[in-house]
Short mmCIF file of C-alpha atoms and ligand atoms in Angstrom, two decimals:
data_model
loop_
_atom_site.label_atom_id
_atom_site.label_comp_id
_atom_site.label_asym_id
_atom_site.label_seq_id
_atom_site.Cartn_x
_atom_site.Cartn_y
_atom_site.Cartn_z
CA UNK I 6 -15.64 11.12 -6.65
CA UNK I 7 -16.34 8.50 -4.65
CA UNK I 8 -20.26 7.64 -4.25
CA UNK I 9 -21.26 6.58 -0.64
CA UNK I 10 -24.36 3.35 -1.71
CA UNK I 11 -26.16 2.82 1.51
CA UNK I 12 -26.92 -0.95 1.92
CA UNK I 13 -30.77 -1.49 1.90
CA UNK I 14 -32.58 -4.49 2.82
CA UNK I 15 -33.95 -6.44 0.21
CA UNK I 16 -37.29 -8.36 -0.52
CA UNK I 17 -34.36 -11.10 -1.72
CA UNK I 18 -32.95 -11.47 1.50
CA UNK I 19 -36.23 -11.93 3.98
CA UNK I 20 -37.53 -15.19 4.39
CA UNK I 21 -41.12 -13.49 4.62
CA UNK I 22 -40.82 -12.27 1.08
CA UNK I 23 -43.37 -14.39 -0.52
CA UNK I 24 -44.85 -14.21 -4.45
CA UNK I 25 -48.39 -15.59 -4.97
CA UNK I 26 -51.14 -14.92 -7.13
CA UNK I 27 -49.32 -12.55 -9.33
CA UNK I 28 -48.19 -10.30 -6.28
CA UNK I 29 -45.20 -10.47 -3.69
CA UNK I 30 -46.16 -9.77 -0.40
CA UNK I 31 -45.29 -9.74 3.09
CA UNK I 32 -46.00 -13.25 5.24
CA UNK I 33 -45.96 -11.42 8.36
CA UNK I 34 -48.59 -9.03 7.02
CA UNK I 35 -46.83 -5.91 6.20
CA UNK I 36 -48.08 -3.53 3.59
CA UNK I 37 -44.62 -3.30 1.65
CA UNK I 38 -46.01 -0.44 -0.57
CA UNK I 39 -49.49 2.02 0.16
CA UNK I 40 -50.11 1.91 -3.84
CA UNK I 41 -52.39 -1.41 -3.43
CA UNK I 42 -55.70 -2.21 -0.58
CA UNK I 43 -53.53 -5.32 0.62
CA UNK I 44 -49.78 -3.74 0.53
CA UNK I 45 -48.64 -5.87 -2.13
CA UNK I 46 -46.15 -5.05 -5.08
CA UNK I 47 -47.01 -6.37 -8.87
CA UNK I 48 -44.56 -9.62 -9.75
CA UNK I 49 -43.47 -7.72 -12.28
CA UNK I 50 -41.14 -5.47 -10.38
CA UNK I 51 -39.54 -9.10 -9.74
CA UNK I 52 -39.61 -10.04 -13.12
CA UNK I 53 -37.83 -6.57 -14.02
CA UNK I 54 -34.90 -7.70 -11.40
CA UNK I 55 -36.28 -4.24 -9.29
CA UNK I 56 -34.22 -3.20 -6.30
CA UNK I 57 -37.54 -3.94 -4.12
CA UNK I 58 -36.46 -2.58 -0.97
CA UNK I 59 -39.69 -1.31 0.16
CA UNK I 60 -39.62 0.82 3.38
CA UNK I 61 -41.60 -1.41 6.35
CA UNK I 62 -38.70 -3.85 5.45
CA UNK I 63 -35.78 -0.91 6.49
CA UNK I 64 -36.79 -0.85 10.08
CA UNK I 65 -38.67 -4.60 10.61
CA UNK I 66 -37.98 -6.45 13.56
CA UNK I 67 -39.47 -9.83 11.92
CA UNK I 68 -36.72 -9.22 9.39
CA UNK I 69 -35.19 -12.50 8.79
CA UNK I 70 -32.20 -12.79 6.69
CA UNK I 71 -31.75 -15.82 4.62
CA UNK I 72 -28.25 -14.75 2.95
CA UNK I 73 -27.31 -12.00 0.82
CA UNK I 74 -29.20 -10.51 -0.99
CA UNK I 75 -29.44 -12.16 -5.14
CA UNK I 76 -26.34 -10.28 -6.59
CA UNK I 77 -28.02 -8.07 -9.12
CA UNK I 78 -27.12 -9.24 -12.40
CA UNK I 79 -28.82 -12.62 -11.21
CA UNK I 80 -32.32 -10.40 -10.68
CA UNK I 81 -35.57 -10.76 -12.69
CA UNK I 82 -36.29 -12.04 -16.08
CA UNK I 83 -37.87 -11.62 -19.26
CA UNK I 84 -38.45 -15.03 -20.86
CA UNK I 85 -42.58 -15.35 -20.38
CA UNK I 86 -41.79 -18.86 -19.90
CA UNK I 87 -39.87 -18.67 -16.80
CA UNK I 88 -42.46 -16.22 -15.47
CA UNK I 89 -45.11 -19.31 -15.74
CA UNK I 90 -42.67 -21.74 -14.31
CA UNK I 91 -41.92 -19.35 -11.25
CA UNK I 92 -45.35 -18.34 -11.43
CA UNK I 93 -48.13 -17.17 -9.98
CA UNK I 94 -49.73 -19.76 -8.24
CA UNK I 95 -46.96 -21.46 -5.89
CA UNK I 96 -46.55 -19.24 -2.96
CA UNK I 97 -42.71 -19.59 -2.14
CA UNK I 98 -40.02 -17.65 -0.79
CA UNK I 99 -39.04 -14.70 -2.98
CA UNK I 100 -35.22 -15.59 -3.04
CA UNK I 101 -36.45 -19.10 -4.26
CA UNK I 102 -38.77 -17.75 -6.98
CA UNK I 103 -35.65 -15.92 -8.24
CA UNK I 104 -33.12 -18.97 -7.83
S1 SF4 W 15 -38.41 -7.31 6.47
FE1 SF4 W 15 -40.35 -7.31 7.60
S2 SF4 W 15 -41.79 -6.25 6.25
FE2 SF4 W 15 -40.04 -6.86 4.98
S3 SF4 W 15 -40.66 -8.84 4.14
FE3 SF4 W 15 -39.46 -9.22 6.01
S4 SF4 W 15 -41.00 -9.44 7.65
FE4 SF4 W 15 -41.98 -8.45 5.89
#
């Protein structure tokens, strides 16, 4: 049996995916999840290679794709290291903080 995987847009591909401060959020101001005040996800679910494919993004018309999305095995790491060099502090593009 063949199973039908719906492409979802990804926090990977958006060029307003930004990580700062220990969070990812949205630079046009979206709340990508209602678990946190300011709509923000924890950097871990980037550090854990998540799918992040929050639902504002499904349906956003400031979507704006810079490529496809980081092939999954290429997602998130574990070396404590890394997550200080991709870190917390430097607000960049999420697809850059993964590259
Ligand atoms: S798709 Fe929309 S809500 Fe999602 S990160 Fe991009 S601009 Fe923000």
């Amino acid at each position: 049996m063949q199973v039908n995987k719906k492409k979802r847009r990804t926090l990977y591909e958006c060029a307003h995916a930004r990580v700062g401060t220990g969070r990812i959020y949205c630079n046009q101001k979206y709340p990508l999840s209602q678990a946190s005040l300011d709509g923000s996800l924890d950097v871990h679910r980037l550090e854990e290679g998540k799918q992040l494919a929050p639902k504002v993004c499904q349906q956003c018309d400031d979507f704006d794709c810079m490529g496809p999305p980081v092939p999954e095995e290429e997602r998130g790491w574990l070396n404590m290291k890394e997550v200080k060099e991709h870190g917390s502090t430097d607000r960049q593009a999420l697809r850059e903080a993964v590259a």
